[in-house]
PDB file of C-alpha atoms and ligand atoms in Angstrom:
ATOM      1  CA  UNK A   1     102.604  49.845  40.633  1.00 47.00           C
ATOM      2  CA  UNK A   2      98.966  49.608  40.198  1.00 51.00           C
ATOM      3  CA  UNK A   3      95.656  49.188  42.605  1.00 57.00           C
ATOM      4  CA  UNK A   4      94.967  46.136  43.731  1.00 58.00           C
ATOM      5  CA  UNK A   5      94.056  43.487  41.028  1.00 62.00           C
ATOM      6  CA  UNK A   6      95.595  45.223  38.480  1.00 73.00           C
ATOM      7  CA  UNK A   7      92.248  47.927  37.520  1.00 86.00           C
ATOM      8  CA  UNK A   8      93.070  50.532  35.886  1.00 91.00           C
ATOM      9  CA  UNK A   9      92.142  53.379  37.754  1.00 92.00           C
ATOM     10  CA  UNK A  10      89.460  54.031  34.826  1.00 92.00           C
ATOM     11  CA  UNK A  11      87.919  51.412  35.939  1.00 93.00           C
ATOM     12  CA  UNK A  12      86.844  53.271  38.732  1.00 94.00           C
ATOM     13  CA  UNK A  13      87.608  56.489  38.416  1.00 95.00           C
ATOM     14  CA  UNK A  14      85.752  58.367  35.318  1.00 95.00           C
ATOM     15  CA  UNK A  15      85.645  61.806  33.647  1.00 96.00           C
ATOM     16  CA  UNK A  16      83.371  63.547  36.768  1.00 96.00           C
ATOM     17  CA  UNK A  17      83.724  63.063  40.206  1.00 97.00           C
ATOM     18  CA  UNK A  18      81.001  60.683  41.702  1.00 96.00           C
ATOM     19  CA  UNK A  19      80.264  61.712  44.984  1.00 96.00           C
ATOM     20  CA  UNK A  20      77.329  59.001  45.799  1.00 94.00           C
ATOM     21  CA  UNK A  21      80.136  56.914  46.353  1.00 93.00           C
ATOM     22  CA  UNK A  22      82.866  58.659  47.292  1.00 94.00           C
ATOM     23  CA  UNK A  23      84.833  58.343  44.039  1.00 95.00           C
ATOM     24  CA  UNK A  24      86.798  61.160  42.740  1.00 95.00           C
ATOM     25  CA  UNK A  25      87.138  61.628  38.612  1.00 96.00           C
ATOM     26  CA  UNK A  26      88.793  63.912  36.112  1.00 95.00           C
ATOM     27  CA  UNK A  27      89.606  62.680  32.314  1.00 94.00           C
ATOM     28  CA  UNK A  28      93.149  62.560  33.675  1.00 92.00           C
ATOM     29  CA  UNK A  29      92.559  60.960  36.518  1.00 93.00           C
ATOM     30  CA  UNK A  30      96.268  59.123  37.299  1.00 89.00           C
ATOM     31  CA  UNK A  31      98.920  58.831  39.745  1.00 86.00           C
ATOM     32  CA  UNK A  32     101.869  60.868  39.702  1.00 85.00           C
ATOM     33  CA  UNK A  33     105.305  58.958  39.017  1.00 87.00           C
ATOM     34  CA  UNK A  34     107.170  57.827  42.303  1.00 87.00           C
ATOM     35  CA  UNK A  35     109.662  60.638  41.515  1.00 83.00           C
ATOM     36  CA  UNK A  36     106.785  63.790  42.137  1.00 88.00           C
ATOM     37  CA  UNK A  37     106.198  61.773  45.591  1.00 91.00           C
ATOM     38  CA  UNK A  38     106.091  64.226  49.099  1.00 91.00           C
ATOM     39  CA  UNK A  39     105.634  62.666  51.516  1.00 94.00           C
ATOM     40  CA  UNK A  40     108.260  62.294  53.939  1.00 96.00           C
ATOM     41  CA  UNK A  41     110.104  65.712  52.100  1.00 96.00           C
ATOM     42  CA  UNK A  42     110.640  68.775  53.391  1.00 97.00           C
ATOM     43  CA  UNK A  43     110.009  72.467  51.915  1.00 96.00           C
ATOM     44  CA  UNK A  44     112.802  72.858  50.638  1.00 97.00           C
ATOM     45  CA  UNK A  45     112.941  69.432  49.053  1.00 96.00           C
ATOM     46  CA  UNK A  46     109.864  69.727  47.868  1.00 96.00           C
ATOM     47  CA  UNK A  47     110.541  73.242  46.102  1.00 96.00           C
ATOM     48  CA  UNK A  48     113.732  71.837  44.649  1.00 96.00           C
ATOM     49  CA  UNK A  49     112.231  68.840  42.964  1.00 95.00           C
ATOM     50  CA  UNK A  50     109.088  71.218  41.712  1.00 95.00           C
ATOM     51  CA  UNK A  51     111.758  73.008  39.769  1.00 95.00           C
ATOM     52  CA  UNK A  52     113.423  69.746  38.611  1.00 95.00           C
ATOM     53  CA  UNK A  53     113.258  68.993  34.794  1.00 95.00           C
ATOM     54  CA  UNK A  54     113.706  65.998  35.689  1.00 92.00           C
ATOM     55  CA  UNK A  55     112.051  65.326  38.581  1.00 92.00           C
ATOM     56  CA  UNK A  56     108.960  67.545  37.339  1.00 93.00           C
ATOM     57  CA  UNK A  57     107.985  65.678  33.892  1.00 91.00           C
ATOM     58  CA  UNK A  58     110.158  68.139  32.217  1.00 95.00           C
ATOM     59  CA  UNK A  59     108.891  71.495  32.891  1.00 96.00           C
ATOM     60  CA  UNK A  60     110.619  74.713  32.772  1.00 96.00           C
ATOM     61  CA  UNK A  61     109.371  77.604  34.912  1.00 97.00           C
ATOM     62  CA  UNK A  62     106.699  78.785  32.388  1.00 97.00           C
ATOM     63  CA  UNK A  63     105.243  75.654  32.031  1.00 97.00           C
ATOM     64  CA  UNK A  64     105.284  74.738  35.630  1.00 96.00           C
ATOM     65  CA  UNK A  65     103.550  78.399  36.311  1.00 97.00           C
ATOM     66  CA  UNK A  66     101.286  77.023  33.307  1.00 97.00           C
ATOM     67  CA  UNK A  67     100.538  73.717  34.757  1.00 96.00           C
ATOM     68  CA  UNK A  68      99.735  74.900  38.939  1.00 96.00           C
ATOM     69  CA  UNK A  69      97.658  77.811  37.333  1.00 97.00           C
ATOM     70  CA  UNK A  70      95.486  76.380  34.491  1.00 97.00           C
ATOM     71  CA  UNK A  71      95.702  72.405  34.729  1.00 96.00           C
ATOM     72  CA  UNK A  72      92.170  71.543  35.315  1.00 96.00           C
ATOM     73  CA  UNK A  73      93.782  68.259  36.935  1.00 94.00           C
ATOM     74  CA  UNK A  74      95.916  70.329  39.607  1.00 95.00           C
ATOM     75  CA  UNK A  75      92.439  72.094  39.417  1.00 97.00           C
ATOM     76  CA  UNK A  76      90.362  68.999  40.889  1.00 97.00           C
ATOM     77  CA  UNK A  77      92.073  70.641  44.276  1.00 96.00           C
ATOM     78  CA  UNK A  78      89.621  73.005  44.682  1.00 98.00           C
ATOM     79  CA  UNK A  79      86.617  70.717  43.641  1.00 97.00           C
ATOM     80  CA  UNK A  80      87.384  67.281  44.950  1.00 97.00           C
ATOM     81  CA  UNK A  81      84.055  66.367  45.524  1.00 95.00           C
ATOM     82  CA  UNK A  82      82.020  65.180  48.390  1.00 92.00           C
ATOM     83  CA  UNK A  83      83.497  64.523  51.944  1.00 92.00           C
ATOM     84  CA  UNK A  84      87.110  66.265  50.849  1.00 96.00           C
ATOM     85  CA  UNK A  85      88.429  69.340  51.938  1.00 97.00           C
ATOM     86  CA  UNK A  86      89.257  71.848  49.201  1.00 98.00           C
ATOM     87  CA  UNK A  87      92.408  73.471  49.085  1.00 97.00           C
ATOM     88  CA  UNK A  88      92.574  76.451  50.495  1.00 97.00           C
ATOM     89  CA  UNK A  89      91.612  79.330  48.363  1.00 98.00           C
ATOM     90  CA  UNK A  90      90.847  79.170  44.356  1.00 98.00           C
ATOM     91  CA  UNK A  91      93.096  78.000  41.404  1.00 98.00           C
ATOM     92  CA  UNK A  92      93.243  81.566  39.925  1.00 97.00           C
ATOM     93  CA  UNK A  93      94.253  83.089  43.313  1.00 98.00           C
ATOM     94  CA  UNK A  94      96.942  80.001  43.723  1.00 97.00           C
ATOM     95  CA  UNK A  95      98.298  80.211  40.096  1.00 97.00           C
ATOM     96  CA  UNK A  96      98.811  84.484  40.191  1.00 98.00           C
ATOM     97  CA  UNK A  97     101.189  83.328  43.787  1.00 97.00           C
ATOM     98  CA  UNK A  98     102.986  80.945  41.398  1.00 97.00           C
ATOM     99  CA  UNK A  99     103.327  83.841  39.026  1.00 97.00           C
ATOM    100  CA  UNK A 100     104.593  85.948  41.609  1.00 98.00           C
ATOM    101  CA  UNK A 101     106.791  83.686  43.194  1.00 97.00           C
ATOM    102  CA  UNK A 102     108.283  82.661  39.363  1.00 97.00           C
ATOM    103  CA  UNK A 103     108.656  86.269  38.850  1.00 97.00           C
ATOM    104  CA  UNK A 104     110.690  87.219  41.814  1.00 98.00           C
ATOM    105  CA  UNK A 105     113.076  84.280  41.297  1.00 97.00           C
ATOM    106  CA  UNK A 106     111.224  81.266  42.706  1.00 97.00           C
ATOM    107  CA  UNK A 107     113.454  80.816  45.799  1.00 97.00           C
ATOM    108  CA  UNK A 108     113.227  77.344  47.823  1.00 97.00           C
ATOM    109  CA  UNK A 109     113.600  77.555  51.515  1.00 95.00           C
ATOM    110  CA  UNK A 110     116.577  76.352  52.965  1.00 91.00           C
ATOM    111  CA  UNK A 111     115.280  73.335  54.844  1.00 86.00           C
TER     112      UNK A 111
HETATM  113  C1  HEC B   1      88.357  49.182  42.106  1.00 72.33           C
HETATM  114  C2  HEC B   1      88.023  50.588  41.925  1.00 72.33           C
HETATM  115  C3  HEC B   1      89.203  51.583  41.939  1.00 72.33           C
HETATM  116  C4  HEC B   1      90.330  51.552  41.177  1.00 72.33           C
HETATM  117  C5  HEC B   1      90.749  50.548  40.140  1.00 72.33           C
HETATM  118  C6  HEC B   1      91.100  52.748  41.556  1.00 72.33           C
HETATM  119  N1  HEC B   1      90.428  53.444  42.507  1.00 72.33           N
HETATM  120 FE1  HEC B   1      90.998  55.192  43.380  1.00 72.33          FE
HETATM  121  N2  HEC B   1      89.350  55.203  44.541  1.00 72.33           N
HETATM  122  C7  HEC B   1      88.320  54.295  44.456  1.00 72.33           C
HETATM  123  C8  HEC B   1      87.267  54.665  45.413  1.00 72.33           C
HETATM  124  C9  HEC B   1      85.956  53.908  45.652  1.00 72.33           C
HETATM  125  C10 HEC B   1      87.709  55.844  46.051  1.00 72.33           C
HETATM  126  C11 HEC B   1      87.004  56.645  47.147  1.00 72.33           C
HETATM  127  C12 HEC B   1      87.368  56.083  48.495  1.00 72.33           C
HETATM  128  C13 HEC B   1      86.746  56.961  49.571  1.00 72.33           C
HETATM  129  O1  HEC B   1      87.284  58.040  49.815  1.00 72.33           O
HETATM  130  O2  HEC B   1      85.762  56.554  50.157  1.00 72.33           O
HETATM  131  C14 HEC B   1      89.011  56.162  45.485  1.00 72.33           C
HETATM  132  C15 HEC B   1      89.792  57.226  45.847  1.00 72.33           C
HETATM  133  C16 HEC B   1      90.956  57.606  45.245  1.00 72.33           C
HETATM  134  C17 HEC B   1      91.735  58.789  45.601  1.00 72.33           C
HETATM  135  C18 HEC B   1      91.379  59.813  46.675  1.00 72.33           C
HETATM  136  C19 HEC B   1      91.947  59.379  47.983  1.00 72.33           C
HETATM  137  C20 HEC B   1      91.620  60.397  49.089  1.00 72.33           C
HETATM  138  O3  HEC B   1      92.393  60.426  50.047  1.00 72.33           O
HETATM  139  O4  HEC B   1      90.648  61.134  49.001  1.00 72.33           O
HETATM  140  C21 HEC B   1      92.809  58.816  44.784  1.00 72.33           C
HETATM  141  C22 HEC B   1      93.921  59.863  44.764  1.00 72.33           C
HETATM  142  C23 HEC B   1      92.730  57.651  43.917  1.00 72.33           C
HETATM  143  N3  HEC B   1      91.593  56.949  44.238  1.00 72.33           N
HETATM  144  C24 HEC B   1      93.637  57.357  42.928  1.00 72.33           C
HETATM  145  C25 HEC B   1      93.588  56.219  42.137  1.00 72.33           C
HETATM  146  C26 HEC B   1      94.543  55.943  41.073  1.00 72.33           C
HETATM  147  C27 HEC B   1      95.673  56.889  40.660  1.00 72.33           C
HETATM  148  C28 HEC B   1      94.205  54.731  40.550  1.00 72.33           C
HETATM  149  C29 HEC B   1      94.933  53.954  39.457  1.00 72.33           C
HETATM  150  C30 HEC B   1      96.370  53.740  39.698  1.00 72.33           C
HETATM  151  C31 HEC B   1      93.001  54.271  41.260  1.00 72.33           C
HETATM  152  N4  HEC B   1      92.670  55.205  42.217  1.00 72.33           N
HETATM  153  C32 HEC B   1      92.318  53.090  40.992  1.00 72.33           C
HETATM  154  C33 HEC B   1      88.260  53.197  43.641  1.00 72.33           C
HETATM  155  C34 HEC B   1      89.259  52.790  42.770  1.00 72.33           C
END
């Protein structure tokens, strides 16, 4: 499923985010597959399909820890541009929770 008209989204969306209009960028600017959707999801669900190979574009826990900590894409969080919210916190701070969390077993919540 694309955008409307069939654009790709680099039609619109380019390396830099553009904030005179509105229009957020990153080289690897994309949607994530249906599968990585949350909405709707609980915690727990969530948690569970972060961990899923196959569910998570085939990451083990290293990689995952490498991906939320170091992926400048994950990274556009915390720089989204004009009129967004950043996530809470930095990258660095988020990824050594990830670390910690990977290191003591990365545990899901029940529900
Ligand atoms: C025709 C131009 C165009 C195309 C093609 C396009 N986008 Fe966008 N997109 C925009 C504009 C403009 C905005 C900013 C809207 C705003 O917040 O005012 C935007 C915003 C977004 C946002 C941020 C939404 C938010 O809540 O802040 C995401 C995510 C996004 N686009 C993803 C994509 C993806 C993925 C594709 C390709 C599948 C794509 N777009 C294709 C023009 C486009």
């Amino acid at each position: 499923m694309g955008p409307p008209g069939g654009l790709a989204c680099d039609s619109c969306h380019h390396e830099a985010n553009f904030d005179p209009a509105r229009v957020p960028g990153h080289p690897q600017w994309r949607l994530a597959p249906a599968e990585m959707a949350w909405q709707g999801r609980t915690l727990g669900q969530v948690c569970a399909q972060i961990k899923d190979p196959f569910r998570n574009g085939g990451k083990d826990m290293p990689a995952l820890v490498k991906h939320m900590s170091e992926d400048s894409l994950v990274g556009w969080a915390w720089s989204p541009g004009a009129g967004r919210t950043p996530a809470p916190g930095t990258q660095k701070a988020f990824g050594a929770l990830v670390k910690a969390w990977a290191a003591a077993g990365a545990a899901c919540p029940k529900s």
